[in-house]
XYZ file of C-alpha atoms in Angstrom:
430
model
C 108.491 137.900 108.093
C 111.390 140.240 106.524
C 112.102 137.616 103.930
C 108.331 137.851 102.559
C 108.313 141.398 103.017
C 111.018 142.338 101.125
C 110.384 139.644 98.209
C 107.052 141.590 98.425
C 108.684 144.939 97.881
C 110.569 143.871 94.739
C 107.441 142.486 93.250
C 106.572 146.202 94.029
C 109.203 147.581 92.417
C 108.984 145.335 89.208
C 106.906 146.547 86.135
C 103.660 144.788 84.859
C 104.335 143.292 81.970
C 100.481 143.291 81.100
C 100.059 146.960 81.975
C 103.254 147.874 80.220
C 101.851 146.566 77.513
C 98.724 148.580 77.754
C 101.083 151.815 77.851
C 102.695 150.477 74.525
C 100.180 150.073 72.417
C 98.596 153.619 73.287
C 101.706 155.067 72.868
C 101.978 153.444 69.318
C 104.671 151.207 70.038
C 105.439 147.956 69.628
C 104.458 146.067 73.201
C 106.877 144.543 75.041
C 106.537 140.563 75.445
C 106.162 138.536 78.638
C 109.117 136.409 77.578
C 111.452 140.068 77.144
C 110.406 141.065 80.646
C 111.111 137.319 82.306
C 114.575 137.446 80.449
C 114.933 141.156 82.149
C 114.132 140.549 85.623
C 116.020 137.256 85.627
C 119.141 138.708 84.803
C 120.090 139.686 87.999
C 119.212 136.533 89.565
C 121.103 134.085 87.422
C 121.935 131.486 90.412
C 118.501 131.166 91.676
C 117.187 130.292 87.788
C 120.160 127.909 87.918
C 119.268 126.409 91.201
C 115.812 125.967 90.510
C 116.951 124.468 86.715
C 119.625 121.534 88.509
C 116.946 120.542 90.808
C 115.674 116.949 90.612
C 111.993 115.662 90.555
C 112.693 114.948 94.159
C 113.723 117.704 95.457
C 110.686 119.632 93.970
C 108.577 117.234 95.833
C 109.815 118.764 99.034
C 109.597 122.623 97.860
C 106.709 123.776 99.961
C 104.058 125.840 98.049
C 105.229 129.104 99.813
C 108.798 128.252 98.561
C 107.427 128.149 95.410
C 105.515 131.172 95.545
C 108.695 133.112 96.785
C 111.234 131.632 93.924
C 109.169 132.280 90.970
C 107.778 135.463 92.060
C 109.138 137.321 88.614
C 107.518 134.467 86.685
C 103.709 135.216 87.247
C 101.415 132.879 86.471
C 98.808 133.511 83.643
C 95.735 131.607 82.871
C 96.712 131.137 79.626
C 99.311 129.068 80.391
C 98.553 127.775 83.329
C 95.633 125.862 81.717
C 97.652 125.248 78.586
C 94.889 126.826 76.597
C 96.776 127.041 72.933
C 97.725 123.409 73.372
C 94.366 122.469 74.099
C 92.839 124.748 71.668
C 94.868 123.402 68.767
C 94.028 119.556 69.300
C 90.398 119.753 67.615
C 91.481 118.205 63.737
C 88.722 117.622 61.402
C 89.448 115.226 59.366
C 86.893 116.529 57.007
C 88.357 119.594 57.010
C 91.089 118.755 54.738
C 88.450 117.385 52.201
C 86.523 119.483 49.701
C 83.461 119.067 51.324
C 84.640 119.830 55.345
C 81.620 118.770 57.994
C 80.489 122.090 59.982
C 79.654 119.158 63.281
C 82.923 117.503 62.950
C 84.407 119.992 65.563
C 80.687 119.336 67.560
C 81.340 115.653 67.604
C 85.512 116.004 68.494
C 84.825 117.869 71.234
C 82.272 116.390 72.677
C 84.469 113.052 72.744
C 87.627 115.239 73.782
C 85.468 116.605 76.557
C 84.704 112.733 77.672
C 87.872 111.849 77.894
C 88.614 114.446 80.115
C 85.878 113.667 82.714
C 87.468 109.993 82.442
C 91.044 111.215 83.325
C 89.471 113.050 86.222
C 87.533 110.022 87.580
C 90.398 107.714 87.408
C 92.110 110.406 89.199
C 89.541 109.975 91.757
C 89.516 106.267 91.906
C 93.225 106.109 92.126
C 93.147 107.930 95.217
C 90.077 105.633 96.875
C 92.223 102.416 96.033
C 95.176 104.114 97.067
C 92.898 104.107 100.929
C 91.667 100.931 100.769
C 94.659 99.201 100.506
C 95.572 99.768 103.728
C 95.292 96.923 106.150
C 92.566 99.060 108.228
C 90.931 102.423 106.933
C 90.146 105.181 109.537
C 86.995 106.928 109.610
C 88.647 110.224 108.207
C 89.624 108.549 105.402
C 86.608 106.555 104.991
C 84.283 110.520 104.362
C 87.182 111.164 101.953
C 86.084 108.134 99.737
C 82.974 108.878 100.194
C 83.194 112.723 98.915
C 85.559 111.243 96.316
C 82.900 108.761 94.779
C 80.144 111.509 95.417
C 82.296 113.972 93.192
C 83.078 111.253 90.870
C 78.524 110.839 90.778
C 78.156 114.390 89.999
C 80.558 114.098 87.472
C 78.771 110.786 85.590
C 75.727 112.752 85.659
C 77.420 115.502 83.503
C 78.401 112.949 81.494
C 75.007 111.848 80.754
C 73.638 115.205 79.739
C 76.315 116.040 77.376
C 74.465 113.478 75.178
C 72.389 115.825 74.982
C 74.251 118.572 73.343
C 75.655 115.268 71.040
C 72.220 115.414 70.043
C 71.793 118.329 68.490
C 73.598 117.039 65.497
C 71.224 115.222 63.312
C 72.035 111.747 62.017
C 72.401 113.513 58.128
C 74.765 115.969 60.084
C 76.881 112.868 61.328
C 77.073 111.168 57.570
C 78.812 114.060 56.609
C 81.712 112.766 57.881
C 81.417 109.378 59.584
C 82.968 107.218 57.055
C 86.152 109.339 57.237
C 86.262 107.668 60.788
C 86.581 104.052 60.214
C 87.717 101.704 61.960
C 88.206 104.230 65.102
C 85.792 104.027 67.125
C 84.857 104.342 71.009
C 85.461 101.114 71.678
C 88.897 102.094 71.288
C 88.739 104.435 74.364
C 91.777 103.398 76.520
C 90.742 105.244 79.765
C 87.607 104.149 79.239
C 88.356 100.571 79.481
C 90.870 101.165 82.553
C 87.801 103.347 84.027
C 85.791 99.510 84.353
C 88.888 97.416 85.089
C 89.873 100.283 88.169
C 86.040 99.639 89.293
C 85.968 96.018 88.872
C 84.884 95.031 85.599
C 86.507 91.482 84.876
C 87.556 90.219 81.465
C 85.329 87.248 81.583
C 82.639 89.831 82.010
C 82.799 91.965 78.719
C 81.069 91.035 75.625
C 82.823 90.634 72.213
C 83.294 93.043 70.213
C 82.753 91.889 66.229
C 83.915 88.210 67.355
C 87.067 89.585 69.283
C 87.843 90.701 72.310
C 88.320 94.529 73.055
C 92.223 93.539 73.279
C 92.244 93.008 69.843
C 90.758 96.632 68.883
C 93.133 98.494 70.533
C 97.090 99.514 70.122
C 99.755 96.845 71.771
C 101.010 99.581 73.689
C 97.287 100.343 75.164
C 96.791 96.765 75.564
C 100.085 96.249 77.648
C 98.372 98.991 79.959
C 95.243 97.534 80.508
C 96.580 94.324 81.097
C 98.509 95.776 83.923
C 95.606 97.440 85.642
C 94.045 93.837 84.986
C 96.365 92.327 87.256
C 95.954 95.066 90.090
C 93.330 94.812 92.791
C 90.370 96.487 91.531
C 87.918 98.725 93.736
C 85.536 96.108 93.709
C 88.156 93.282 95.237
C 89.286 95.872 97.827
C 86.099 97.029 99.241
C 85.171 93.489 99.775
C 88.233 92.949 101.607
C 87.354 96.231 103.716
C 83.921 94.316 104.408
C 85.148 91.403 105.473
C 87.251 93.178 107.904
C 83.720 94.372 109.093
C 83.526 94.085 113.191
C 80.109 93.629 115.458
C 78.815 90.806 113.459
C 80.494 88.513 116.441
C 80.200 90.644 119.916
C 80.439 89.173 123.147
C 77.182 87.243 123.372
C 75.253 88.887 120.216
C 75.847 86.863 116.571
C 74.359 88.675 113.866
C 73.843 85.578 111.470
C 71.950 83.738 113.801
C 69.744 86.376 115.131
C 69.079 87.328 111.476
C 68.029 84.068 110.779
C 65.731 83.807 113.272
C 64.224 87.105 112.812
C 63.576 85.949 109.246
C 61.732 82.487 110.546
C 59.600 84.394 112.982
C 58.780 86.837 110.018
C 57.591 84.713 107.458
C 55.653 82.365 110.474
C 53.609 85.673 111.269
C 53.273 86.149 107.280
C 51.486 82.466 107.124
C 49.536 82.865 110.305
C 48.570 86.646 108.831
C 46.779 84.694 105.940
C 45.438 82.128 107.610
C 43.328 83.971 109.566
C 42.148 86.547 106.662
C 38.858 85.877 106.908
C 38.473 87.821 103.384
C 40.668 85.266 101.478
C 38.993 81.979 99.813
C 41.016 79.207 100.409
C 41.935 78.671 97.585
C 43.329 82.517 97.416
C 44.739 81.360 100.707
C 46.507 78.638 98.933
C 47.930 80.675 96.799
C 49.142 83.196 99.078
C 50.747 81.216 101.354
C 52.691 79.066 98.045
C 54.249 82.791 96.982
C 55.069 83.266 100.927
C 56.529 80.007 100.146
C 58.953 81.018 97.396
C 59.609 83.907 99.239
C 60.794 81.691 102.206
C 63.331 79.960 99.380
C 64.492 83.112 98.249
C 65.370 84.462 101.837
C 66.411 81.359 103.332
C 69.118 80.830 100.994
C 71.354 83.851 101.945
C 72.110 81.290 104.826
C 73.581 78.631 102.638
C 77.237 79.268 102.447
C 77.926 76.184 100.316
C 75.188 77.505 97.728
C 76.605 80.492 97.968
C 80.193 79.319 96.711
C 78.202 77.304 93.999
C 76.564 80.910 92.560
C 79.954 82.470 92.767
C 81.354 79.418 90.343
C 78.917 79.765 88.364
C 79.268 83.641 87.772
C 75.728 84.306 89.748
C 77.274 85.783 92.247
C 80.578 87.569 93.299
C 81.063 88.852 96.611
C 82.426 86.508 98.968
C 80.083 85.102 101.876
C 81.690 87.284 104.640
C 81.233 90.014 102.686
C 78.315 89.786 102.099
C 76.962 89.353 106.132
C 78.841 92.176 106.854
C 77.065 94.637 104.038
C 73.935 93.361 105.058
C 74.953 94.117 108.395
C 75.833 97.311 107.494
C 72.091 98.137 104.925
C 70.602 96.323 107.913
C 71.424 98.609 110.891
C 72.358 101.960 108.884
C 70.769 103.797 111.494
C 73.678 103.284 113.842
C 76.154 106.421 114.216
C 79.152 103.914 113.269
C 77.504 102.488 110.467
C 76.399 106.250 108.445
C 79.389 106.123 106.904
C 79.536 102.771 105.553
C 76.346 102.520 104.374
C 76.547 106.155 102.854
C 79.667 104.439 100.735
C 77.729 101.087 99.486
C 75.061 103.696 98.399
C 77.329 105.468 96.230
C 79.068 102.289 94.829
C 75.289 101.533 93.484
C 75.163 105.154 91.883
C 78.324 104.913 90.350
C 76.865 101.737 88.733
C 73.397 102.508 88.066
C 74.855 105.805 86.317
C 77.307 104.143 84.299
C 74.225 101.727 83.179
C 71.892 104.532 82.325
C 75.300 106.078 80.368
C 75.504 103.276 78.302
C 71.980 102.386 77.727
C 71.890 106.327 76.760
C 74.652 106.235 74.569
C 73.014 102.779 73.156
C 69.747 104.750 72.245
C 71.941 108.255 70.973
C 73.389 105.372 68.066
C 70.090 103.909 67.349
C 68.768 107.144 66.360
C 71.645 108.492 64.482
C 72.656 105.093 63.185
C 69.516 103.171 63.197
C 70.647 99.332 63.169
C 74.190 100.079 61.024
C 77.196 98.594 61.909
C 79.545 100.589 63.977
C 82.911 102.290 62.669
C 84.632 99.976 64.152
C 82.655 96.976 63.385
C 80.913 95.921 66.120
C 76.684 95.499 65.621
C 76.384 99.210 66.928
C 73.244 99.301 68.628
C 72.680 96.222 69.622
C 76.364 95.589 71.093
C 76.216 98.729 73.229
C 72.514 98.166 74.585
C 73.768 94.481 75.574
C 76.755 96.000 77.600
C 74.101 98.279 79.843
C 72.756 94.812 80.848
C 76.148 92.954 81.017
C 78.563 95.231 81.698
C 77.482 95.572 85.767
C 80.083 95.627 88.826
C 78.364 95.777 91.801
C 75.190 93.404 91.219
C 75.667 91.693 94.572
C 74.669 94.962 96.615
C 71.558 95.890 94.310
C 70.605 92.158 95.090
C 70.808 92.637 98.634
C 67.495 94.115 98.724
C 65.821 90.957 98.805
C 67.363 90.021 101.485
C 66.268 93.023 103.758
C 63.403 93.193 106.893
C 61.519 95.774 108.163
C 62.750 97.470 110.885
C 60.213 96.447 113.420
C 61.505 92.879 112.685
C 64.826 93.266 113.290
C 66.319 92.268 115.965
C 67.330 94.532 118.955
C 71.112 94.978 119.456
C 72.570 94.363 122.876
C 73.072 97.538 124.966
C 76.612 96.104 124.931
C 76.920 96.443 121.295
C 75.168 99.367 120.677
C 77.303 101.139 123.269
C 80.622 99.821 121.274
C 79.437 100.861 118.049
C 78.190 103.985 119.447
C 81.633 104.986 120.776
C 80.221 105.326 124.464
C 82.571 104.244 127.454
């Protein structure tokens, strides 16, 4: 329109502060700065800067990006300072540094942590935008492949994470004693994102190990602690996708009831099992008898997905934690993934098991990393080092329940049909 064309003719008609600066210094000169140019060009337009100055956070909220692009088009942005690159540049410290004897992989092992930190403030980003979804009282299928992109990104970016140990590795545990006692008591542990990172998953205070006979809470700053506390009290990702799941339709439909036809699929399973063995005319009996006493426990194991009551009890006693809906509805979903409805939430639970699984082989990385560089030495910030963080790989899990529903899955050819009734519902046909 005129408006953008003639904006776009006095960008024209402005000079180039970069290529002016170019001329300069050929010319021997002294080169003008991009600050002496902004000041120039602004001078004409002294209302606009004022206008744009007196606005409110608000208002900016409801500047469209072309707006934006037309107000400030004699401010150019430059990498530079777009990226905030002499900021970020100018945060690496050594401590050693400012010592006699300054550590050449001080600046190795800053930025390596700076660089983690980072990555965390980009998946919380991520996660704050998935919980931000499912707290709605029903989530759309649109939204539903954003999540899933979101946790797939978030994936990608744990497995980054991982390798950078790597690189961390290059420094060789001599290397790291040049300057690691210059770093008590900070330590990792310390890591403020990190702990929101496991709270905004699901990661309950009951759950985490001490940490040198304290809790974490005690190793970090009251104003850090007031902010995980607060994310403590907020619904985690964990408590809202088992909400979402027990929201989970078609386990009820007309005449078809999921549980039930589960259970009998199950019975008639484990009867063909026995009779199988039984009539294996290549068993002993007494290998019979001992196949048909693991068939047996099996039939324990699988039965008891259909006590509720027992259920409750494993939940009290910290063996379990998703809820018994929840539960029939994602082994609902792991059950008949092949349905076009159910891609998407089965595609989901898969990535809430990477995100996990990752994180474990993270820490259980990291755990091994600090047994080579430390040996057994307690950490900087007093904890038992090793020991503590290969114990958190084991204890430190979120979503246990959904690795544990593999036991409870069938073969396919077991599995009872669906009624056309359901299938056409859940395949969006009229």
């Amino acid at each position: 329109n005129a408006e953008y064309m003639g904006e776009g003719r006095r960008r024209k008609e402005m000079s180039c502060p970069f290529r002016d600066a170019q001329q300069a210094e050929q010319q021997g000169g002294p080169p003008p700065t991009m600050d002496a140019e902004i000041e120039s060009a602004n001078s004409n337009k002294p209302e606009q800067t004022s206008t744009q100055s007196r606005r409110s956070t608000e208002e900016l909220k409801r500047v469209t990006p072309r707006q934006h692009r037309l107000e400030r088009h004699d401010d150019p942005v430059h990498y530079q300072d777009y990226l905030r690159i002499e900021t970020l540049l100018s945060c690496q410290q050594p401590i050693s540094h400012q010592t006699s004897s300054p550590a050449h992989d001080e600046m190795l092992f800053i930025i390596m942590h700076q660089t983690y930190e980072l990555w965390f403030k980009q998946m919380l980003h991520e996660i704050d935008s998935i919980v931000v979804i499912f707290s709605q009282e029903s989530v759309p299928e649109r939204e539903l492949s954003i999540v899933v992109s979101r946790l797939q990104r978030i994936t990608e970016i744990q497995k980054v994470l991982i390798e950078q140990l790597r690189v961390l590795e290059t420094m060789t545990p001599l290397d790291f004693l040049d300057f690691r006692d210059l770093l008590a008591p900070a330590s990792g542990f310390q890591s403020m994102q990190f702990r929101i990172l496991e709270a905004k998953l699901g990661l309950r205070a009951s759950q985490r190990l001490s940490y040198g006979g304290c809790t974490f809470m005690e190793h970090i700053r009251l104003k850090e602690r007031e902010e995980v506390l607060k994310v403590d009290e907020r619904k985690s990702l964990f408590t809202l996708v088992e909400r979402w799941l027990e929201r989970t339709p078609f386990l009820q439909v007309d005449d078809f009831e999921f549980w039930g036809s589960y259970r009998q699929a199950v019975h008639d399973m484990l009867n063909d099992e026995r009779e199988s063995v039984r009539a294996n005319e290549m068993l002993t009996e007494e290998g019979k008898t001992k196949s048909l006493a693991e068939l047996q426990s099996s039939e324990e194991n699988l039965m008891s997905i259909f006590n509720e009551e027992r259920h409750n009890e494993l939940i009290e006693r910290g063996d379990r934690r998703l809820s018994y809906r929840a539960t029939q509805a994602a082994l609902f979903i792991s059950l008949y993934r092949d349905e076009p409805i159910l891609h998407m939430p089965f595609r989901l639970l898969t990535l809430l098991l990477d995100v996990d699984d990752l994180l474990t082989t993270w820490r259980y990385r990291h755990a091994l990393m600090v047994h080579r560089m430390l040996g057994i030495k307690t950490g900087t910030g007093g904890s038992t080092g090793y020991y503590y963080l290969r114990s958190t790989a084991a204890r430190h899990k979120i979503f246990s329940d959904f690795f544990n529903l593999s036991s409870f899955l069938i073969p396919r050819s077991a599995l009872p049909a669906l009624p056309q009734s359901v299938v056409k519902k859940m395949g969006f046909l009229l």
